[in-house]
PDB file of C-alpha atoms in Angstrom:
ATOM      1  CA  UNK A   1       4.892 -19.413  14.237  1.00 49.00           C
ATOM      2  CA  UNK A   2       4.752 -17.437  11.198  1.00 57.00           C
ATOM      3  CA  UNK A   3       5.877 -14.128  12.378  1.00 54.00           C
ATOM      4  CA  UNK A   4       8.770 -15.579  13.899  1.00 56.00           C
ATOM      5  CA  UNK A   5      10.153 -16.488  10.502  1.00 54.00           C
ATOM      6  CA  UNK A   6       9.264 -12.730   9.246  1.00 50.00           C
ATOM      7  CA  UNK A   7      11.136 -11.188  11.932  1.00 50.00           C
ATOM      8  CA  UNK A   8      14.379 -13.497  11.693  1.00 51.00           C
ATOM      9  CA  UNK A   9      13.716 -12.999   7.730  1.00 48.00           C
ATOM     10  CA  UNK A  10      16.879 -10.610   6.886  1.00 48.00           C
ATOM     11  CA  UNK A  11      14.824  -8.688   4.005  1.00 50.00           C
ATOM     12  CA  UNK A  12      11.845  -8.278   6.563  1.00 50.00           C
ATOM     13  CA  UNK A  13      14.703  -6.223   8.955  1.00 55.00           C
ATOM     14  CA  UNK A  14      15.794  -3.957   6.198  1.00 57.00           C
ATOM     15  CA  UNK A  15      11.881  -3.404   5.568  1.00 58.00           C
ATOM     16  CA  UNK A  16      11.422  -2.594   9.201  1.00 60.00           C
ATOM     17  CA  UNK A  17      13.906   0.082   8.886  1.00 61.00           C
ATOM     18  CA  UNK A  18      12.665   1.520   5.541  1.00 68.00           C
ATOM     19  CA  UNK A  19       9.411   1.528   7.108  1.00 75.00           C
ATOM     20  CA  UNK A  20       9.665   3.093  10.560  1.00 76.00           C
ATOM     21  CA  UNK A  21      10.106   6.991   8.976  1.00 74.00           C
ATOM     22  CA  UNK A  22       6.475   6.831   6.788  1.00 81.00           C
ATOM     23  CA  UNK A  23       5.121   5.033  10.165  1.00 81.00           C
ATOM     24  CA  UNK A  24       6.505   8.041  12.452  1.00 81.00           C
ATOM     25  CA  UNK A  25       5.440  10.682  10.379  1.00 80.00           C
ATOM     26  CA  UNK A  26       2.066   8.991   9.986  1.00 82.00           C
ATOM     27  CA  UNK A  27       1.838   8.010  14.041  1.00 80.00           C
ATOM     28  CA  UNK A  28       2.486  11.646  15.068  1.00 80.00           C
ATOM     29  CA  UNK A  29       0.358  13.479  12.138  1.00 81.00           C
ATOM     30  CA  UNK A  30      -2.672  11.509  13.684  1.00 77.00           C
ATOM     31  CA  UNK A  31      -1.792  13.053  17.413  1.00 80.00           C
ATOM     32  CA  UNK A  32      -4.020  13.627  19.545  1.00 84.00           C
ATOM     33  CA  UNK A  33      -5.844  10.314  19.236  1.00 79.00           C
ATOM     34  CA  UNK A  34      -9.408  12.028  20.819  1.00 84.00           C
ATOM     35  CA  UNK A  35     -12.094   9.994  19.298  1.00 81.00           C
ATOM     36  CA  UNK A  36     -12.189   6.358  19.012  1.00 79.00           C
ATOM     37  CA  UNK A  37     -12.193   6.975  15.018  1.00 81.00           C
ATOM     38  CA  UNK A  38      -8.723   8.528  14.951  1.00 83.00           C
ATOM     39  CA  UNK A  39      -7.399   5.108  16.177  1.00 87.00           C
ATOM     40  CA  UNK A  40      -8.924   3.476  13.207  1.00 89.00           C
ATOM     41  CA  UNK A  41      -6.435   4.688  10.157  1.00 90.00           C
ATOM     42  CA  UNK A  42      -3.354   3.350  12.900  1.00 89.00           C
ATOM     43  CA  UNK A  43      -4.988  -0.238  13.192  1.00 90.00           C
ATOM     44  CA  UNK A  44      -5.154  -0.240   9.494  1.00 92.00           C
ATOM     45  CA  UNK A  45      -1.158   0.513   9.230  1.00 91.00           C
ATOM     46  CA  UNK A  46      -0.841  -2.242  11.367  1.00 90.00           C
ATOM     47  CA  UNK A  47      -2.695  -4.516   9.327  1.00 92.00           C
ATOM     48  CA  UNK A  48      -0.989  -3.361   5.532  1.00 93.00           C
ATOM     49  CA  UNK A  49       2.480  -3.715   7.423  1.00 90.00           C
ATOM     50  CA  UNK A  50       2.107  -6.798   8.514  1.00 91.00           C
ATOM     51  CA  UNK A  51       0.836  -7.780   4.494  1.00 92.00           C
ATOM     52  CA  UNK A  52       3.974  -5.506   3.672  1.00 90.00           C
ATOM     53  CA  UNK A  53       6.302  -8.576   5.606  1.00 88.00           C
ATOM     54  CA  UNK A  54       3.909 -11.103   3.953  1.00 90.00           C
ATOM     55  CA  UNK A  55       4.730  -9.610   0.957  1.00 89.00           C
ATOM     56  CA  UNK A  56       8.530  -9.288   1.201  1.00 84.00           C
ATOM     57  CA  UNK A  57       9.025 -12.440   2.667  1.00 85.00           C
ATOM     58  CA  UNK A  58       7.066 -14.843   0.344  1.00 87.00           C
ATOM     59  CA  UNK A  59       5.982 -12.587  -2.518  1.00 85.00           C
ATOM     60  CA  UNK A  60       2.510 -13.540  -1.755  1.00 88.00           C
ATOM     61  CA  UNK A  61      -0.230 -12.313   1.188  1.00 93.00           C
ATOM     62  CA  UNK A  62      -2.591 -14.319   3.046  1.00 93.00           C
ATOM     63  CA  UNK A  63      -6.206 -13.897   1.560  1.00 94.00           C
ATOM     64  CA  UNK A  64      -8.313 -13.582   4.337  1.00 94.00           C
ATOM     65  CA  UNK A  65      -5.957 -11.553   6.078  1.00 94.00           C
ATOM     66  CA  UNK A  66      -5.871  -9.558   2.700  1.00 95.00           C
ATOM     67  CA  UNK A  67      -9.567  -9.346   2.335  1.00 96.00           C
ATOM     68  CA  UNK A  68     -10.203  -8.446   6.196  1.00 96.00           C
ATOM     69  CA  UNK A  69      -7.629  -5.300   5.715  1.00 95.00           C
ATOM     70  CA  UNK A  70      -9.674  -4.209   2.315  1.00 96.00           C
ATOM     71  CA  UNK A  71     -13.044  -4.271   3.370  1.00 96.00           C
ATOM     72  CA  UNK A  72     -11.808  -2.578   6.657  1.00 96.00           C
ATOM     73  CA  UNK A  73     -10.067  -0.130   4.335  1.00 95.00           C
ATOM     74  CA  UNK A  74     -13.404   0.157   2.311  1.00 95.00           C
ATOM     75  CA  UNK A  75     -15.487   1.126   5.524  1.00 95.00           C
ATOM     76  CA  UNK A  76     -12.872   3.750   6.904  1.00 93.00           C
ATOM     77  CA  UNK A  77     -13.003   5.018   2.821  1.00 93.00           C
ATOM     78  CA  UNK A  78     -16.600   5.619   3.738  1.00 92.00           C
ATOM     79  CA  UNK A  79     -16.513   7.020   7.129  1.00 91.00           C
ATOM     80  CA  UNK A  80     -14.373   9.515   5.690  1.00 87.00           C
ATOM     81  CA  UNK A  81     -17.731  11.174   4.187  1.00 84.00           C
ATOM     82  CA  UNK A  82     -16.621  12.194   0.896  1.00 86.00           C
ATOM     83  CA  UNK A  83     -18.913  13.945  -1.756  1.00 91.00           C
ATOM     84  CA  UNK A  84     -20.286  11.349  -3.933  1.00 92.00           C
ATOM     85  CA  UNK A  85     -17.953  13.047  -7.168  1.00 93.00           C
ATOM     86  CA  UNK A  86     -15.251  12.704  -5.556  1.00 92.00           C
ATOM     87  CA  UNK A  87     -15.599   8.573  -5.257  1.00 92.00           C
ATOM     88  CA  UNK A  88     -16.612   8.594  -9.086  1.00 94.00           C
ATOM     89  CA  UNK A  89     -13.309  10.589  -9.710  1.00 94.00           C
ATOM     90  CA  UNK A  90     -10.999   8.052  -7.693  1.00 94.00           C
ATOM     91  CA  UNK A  91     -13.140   5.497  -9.672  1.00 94.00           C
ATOM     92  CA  UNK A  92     -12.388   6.707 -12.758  1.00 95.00           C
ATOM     93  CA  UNK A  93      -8.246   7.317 -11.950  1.00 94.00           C
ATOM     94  CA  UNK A  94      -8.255   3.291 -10.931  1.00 93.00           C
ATOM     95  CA  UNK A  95     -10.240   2.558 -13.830  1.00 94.00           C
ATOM     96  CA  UNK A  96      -7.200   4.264 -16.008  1.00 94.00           C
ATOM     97  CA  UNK A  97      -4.797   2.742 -13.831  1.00 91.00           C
ATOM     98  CA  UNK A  98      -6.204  -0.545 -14.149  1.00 93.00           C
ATOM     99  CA  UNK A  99      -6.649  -0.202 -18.028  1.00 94.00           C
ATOM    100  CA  UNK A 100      -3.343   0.589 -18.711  1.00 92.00           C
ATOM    101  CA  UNK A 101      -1.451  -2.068 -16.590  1.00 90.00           C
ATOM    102  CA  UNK A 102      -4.096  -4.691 -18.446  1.00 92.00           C
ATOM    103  CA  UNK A 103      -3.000  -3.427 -22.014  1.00 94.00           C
ATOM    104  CA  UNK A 104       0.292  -3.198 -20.701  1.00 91.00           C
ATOM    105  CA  UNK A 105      -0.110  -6.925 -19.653  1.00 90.00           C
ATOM    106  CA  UNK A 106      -1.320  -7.903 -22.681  1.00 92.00           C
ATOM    107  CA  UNK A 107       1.200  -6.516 -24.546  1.00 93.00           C
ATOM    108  CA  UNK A 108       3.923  -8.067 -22.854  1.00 88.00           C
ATOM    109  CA  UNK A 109       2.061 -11.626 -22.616  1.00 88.00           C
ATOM    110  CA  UNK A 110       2.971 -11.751 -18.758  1.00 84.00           C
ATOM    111  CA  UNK A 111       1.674 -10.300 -15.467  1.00 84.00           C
ATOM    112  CA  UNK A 112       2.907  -6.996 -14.370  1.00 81.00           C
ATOM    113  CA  UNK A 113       1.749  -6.770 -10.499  1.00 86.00           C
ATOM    114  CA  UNK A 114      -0.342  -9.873  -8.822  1.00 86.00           C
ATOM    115  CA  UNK A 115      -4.058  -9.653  -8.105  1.00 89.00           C
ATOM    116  CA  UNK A 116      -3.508  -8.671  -4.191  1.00 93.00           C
ATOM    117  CA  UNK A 117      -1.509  -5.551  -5.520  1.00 93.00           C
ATOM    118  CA  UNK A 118      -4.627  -4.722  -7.322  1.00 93.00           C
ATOM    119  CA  UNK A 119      -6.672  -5.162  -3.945  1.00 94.00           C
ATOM    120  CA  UNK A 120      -4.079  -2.825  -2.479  1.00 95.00           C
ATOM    121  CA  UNK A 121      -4.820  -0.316  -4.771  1.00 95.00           C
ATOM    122  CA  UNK A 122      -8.014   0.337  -4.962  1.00 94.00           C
ATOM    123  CA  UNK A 123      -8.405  -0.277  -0.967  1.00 95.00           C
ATOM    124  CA  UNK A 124      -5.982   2.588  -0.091  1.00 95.00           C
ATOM    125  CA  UNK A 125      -6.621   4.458  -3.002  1.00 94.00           C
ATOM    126  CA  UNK A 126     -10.027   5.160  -1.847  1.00 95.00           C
ATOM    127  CA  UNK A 127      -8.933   6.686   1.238  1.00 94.00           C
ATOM    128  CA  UNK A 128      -7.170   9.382   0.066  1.00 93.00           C
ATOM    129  CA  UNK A 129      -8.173  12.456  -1.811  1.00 92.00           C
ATOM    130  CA  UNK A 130      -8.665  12.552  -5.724  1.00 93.00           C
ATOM    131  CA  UNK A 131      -5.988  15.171  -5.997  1.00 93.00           C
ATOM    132  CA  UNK A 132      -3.687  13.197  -4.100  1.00 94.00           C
ATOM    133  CA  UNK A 133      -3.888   9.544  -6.129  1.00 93.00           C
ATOM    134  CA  UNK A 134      -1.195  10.475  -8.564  1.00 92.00           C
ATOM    135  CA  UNK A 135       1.547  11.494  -5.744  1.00 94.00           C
ATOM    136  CA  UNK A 136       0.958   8.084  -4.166  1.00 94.00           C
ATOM    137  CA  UNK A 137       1.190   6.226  -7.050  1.00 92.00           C
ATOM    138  CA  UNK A 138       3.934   8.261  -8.062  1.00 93.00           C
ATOM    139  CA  UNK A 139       5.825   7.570  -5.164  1.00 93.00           C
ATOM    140  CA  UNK A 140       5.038   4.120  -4.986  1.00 92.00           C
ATOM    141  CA  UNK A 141       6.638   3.742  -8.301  1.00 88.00           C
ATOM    142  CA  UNK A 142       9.730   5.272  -7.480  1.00 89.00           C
ATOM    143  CA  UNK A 143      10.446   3.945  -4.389  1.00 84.00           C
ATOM    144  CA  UNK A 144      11.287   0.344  -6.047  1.00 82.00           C
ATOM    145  CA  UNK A 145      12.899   1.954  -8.945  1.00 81.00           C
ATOM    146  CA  UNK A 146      15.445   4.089  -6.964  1.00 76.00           C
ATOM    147  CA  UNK A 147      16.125   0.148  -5.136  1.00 70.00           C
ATOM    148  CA  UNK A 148      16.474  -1.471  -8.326  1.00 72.00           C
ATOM    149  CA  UNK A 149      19.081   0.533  -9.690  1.00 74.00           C
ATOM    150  CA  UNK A 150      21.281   1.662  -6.661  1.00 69.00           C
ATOM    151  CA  UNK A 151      21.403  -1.977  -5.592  1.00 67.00           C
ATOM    152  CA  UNK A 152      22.257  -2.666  -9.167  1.00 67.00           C
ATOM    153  CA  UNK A 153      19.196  -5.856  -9.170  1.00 63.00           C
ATOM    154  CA  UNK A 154      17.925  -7.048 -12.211  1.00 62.00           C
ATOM    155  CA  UNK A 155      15.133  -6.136 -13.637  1.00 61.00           C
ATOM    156  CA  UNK A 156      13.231  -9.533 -14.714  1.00 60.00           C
ATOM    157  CA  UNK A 157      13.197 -10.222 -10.394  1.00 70.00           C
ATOM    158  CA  UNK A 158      10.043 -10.157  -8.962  1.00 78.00           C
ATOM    159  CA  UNK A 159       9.969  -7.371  -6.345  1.00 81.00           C
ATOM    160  CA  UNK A 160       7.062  -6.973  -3.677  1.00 86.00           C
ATOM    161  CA  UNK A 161       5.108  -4.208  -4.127  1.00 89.00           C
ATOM    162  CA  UNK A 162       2.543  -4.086  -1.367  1.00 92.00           C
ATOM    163  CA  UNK A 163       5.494  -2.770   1.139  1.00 91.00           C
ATOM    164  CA  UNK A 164       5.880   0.656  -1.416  1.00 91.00           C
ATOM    165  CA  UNK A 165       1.987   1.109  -1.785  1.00 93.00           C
ATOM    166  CA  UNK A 166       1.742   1.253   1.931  1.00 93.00           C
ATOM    167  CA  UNK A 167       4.908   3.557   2.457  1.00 92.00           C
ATOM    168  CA  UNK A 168       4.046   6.042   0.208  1.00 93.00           C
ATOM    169  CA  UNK A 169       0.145   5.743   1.432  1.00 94.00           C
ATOM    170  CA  UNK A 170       1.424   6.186   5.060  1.00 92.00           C
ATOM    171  CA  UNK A 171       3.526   9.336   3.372  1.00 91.00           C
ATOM    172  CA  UNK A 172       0.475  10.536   1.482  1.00 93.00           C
ATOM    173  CA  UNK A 173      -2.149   9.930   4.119  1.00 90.00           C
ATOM    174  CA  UNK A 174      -0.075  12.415   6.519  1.00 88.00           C
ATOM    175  CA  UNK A 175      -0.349  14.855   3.877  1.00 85.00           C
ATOM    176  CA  UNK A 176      -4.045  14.935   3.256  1.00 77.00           C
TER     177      UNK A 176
END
């Protein structure tokens, strides 16, 4: 079975241990689970981790699996019961976002981050607070940079990036 392989997949451990200290301090900022609603942002952890080993181990995600988590994402976006300007304002930050990784793209004449990243994105990014987009983004940026250069990698390597969004959403999501 599949999640055999991701568990005996070396990378996969190391992600495991990067991972448990955004999923603790996420876990025990939702405590007291009272309602049946404050168990929904922990099933969706459990669904963008397990993408996060898709990711790492194959550099690729499952679609359904990937589609299933969004839309799920989507829903809990809009349970949340945001003002309608606030929406428009994430809108707007992933419409910048997305603008400037597709010049970027073009520019370069190669792809900078695959479509399921993109998914990622704008899934989680709905969730959180307008305010709070640029820290997890930030974050998410950093996290892979600080890898690439203390492990001295190189930079043409293609490096997952699903298992950052969702650490520094799991981060950012406590903080909200």
């Amino acid at each position: 079975m599949r999640i055999k392989l991701i568990w005996k997949w070396c990378p996969v451990k190391k992600m495991g241990v990067f991972m448990s200290g955004p999923v603790i301090l996420f876990a025990y900022s939702n405590l007291p689970l009272v309602s049946v609603l404050d168990y929904y942002p922990i099933i969706l952890a459990i669904f963008w981790l397990y993408l996060s080993a898709e990711d790492t181990l194959s550099l690729s995600v499952p679609a359904p699996t990937l589609c299933f988590s969004g839309c799920a994402t989507l829903i809990f976006a809009i349970i949340q019961q945001k003002e309608i300007s606030d929406y428009i304002l994430i809108a707007s930050f992933m419409a910048c976002i997305f603008g400037t990784v597709w010049i970027t793209q073009r520019l370069k004449d190669k792809s900078l981050i695959g479509s399921a990243d993109f998914v990622v994105i704008v899934s989680l990014g709905f969730t959180l607070h307008p305010h709070t987009l640029g820290l997890w983004l930030i974050i998410a940026c950093a996290i892979p940079l600080i890898s690439i250069v203390s492990h001295r990698r190189v930079w043409a390597e293609k490096t997952p990036f699903i298992p950052y969004l969702t650490a520094s959403w799991l981060i950012v999501f406590t903080l909200n």
